Amino acid sequence: MSELTPDEARKKAKEVCFDLLAVRPRTKDELRKALRRKGFDEEVSEALLGKLDHAGLIDDAAFAEMWVRSRHNCQGLAKRALVAELRRKGVDSEIAAEAAGEIDRDAEEERARQLVRKKLRSMSEVDEQTATRRLLGMLARKGYPQGLSYAVVREELRDLGAESTMLDDVTLD
């Protein structure tokens, strides 16, 4: 961006940030990296980011809270995976952990159960060992702790077995 005057560079950098923020909220680090990729010098970038932060247009803590809620509810990600995602987006570890802390163990367990139940609906033709392996793998990829995953999968398979046993006893006349 050396061909631009300092005023033009600041104006162009501001447009880049506003365009990105219009799509979705961003972390300060995401905007910093975008400006770097576009060739803006660090002085222009940091001055602009400071102004945007002061104006409340970028707020890593608010971003982290929104991200955690959205990704936990929509993607079914566990706390561990959410913290890792936030760290990759440049959110401070403490802020990421605090945002993910909003998900308590009961909510995490319930979301794991929902994911297992949904996946089980498409697994009617597989044996229990294969189902267990696939379900545990799915939960591991979403960041669920191993102990919680085992307990949820075991209980859901047991409940499914009890339901199918009850259905076997029903005769259609």
Coordinates of C-alpha atoms in Angstrom, one line a residue:
M1 CA 0.0 0.0 0.0
S2 CA 3.0 2.3 -0.4
E3 CA 1.5 3.9 -3.5
L4 CA -1.3 5.4 -1.3
T5 CA -0.9 8.6 0.8
P6 CA -1.2 8.0 4.5
D7 CA -4.8 9.4 4.5
E8 CA -5.8 7.1 1.6
A9 CA -4.2 4.1 3.3
R10 CA -6.1 4.8 6.5
K11 CA -9.3 5.2 4.6
K12 CA -8.8 2.0 2.6
A13 CA -7.8 0.0 5.7
K14 CA -11.0 1.3 7.4
E15 CA -13.1 0.1 4.4
V16 CA -11.4 -3.4 4.5
C17 CA -12.3 -3.7 8.2
F18 CA -15.9 -2.4 7.8
D19 CA -16.4 -4.8 4.9
L20 CA -15.2 -7.8 7.0
L21 CA -17.3 -6.7 10.1
A22 CA -20.4 -6.3 7.9
V23 CA -20.3 -10.0 7.2
R24 CA -19.8 -11.2 10.8
P25 CA -18.1 -10.1 14.0
R26 CA -14.3 -10.5 14.0
T27 CA -11.6 -10.6 16.5
K28 CA -8.9 -8.0 16.6
D29 CA -6.4 -10.6 15.4
E30 CA -8.5 -11.6 12.4
L31 CA -8.7 -8.0 11.3
R32 CA -5.0 -7.5 11.9
K33 CA -4.2 -10.5 9.7
A34 CA -6.5 -9.3 7.0
L35 CA -4.9 -5.9 6.9
R36 CA -1.5 -7.5 6.8
R37 CA -2.5 -9.7 3.9
K38 CA -3.8 -6.6 2.0
G39 CA -0.4 -5.0 2.5
F40 CA -1.1 -2.3 5.1
D41 CA 1.7 -1.3 7.3
E42 CA 1.6 -2.1 11.0
E43 CA 1.4 1.5 12.1
V44 CA -1.8 2.1 10.1
S45 CA -3.3 -1.2 11.1
E46 CA -2.7 -0.8 14.9
A47 CA -4.0 2.8 14.9
L48 CA -7.2 1.7 13.2
L49 CA -7.6 -1.3 15.3
G50 CA -7.2 0.8 18.4
K51 CA -9.9 3.2 17.2
L52 CA -12.3 0.3 16.3
D53 CA -11.7 -1.3 19.7
H54 CA -12.3 2.0 21.5
A55 CA -15.5 2.6 19.6
G56 CA -16.7 -0.9 20.6
L57 CA -16.8 -2.3 17.0
I58 CA -14.4 -5.0 17.9
D59 CA -14.7 -6.8 21.3
D60 CA -12.9 -10.2 21.6
A61 CA -14.9 -11.1 24.8
A62 CA -18.2 -10.4 23.2
F63 CA -17.1 -12.3 20.0
A64 CA -16.0 -15.3 22.1
E65 CA -19.3 -15.5 23.9
M66 CA -21.2 -15.3 20.7
W67 CA -18.9 -17.9 19.0
V68 CA -19.3 -20.3 21.9
R69 CA -23.1 -20.1 22.0
S70 CA -23.3 -20.5 18.2
R71 CA -20.8 -23.3 17.7
H72 CA -22.0 -25.2 20.7
N73 CA -25.7 -25.1 19.7
C74 CA -25.3 -25.4 16.0
Q75 CA -22.2 -27.6 15.6
G76 CA -22.4 -29.4 18.9
L77 CA -18.8 -28.5 19.8
A78 CA -17.6 -29.2 23.4
K79 CA -15.7 -26.7 25.5
R80 CA -12.3 -28.0 24.6
A81 CA -12.9 -27.6 20.9
L82 CA -14.4 -24.2 21.3
V83 CA -11.4 -22.9 23.3
A84 CA -9.1 -24.3 20.6
E85 CA -11.1 -22.5 17.8
L86 CA -11.1 -19.2 19.7
R87 CA -7.3 -19.5 20.2
R88 CA -6.8 -20.0 16.5
K89 CA -8.9 -16.9 15.9
G90 CA -6.5 -14.9 18.1
V91 CA -8.6 -14.7 21.3
D92 CA -6.7 -14.6 24.5
S93 CA -6.6 -17.9 26.4
E94 CA -8.2 -16.4 29.5
I95 CA -11.1 -14.8 27.5
A96 CA -11.6 -18.1 25.5
A97 CA -11.7 -20.2 28.7
E98 CA -14.1 -17.7 30.4
A99 CA -16.5 -17.8 27.4
A100 CA -16.4 -21.6 27.1
G101 CA -17.0 -21.7 30.9
E102 CA -20.6 -20.6 30.2
I103 CA -21.2 -24.2 29.1
D104 CA -21.7 -26.3 32.2
R105 CA -21.2 -30.0 32.4
D106 CA -24.9 -30.8 32.2
A107 CA -25.3 -28.7 29.0
E108 CA -22.3 -30.4 27.5
E109 CA -23.6 -33.8 28.4
E110 CA -27.1 -33.1 27.0
R111 CA -25.6 -31.8 23.7
A112 CA -23.5 -35.0 23.4
R113 CA -26.6 -37.0 24.0
Q114 CA -28.5 -35.1 21.2
L115 CA -25.6 -35.7 18.8
V116 CA -25.5 -39.4 19.6
R117 CA -29.2 -39.8 19.2
K118 CA -29.2 -38.0 15.9
K119 CA -26.3 -40.1 14.6
L120 CA -27.9 -43.4 15.8
R121 CA -30.9 -42.8 13.6
S122 CA -28.7 -43.3 10.6
M123 CA -26.9 -46.3 12.0
S124 CA -29.6 -49.0 12.1
E125 CA -27.7 -51.4 10.0
V126 CA -24.4 -51.5 11.9
D127 CA -23.4 -53.7 14.8
E128 CA -23.0 -52.3 18.3
Q129 CA -19.2 -52.3 18.2
T130 CA -19.1 -50.4 15.0
A131 CA -21.7 -48.0 16.3
T132 CA -19.7 -47.4 19.5
R133 CA -16.5 -46.8 17.6
R134 CA -18.2 -44.3 15.2
L135 CA -20.0 -42.5 17.9
L136 CA -16.9 -42.1 20.1
G137 CA -15.0 -40.8 17.1
M138 CA -17.6 -38.3 16.3
L139 CA -17.7 -37.0 19.9
A140 CA -13.9 -36.9 20.1
R141 CA -13.7 -34.8 16.9
K142 CA -16.1 -32.4 18.5
G143 CA -13.9 -32.1 21.6
Y144 CA -15.9 -34.1 24.2
P145 CA -14.0 -35.6 27.1
Q146 CA -13.4 -39.3 26.8
G147 CA -15.1 -40.3 30.0
L148 CA -18.2 -38.3 29.2
S149 CA -18.3 -39.7 25.7
Y150 CA -18.0 -43.3 26.9
A151 CA -20.8 -42.8 29.4
V152 CA -23.2 -41.1 27.0
V153 CA -22.6 -43.7 24.2
R154 CA -23.0 -46.6 26.5
E155 CA -26.2 -45.2 28.0
E156 CA -27.8 -44.3 24.7
L157 CA -27.0 -47.7 23.1
R158 CA -28.4 -49.4 26.2
D159 CA -31.6 -47.3 26.0
L160 CA -31.8 -48.0 22.2
G161 CA -31.5 -51.7 22.9
A162 CA -34.2 -51.5 25.5
E163 CA -36.5 -49.7 23.0
S164 CA -35.8 -52.2 20.2
T165 CA -36.4 -55.1 22.6
M166 CA -39.8 -53.6 23.6
L167 CA -40.6 -53.2 19.9
D168 CA -39.8 -56.8 19.3
D169 CA -42.4 -57.8 21.8
V170 CA -45.1 -55.9 20.0
T171 CA -47.0 -58.0 17.5
L172 CA -49.1 -56.6 14.7
D173 CA -52.4 -58.4 14.4

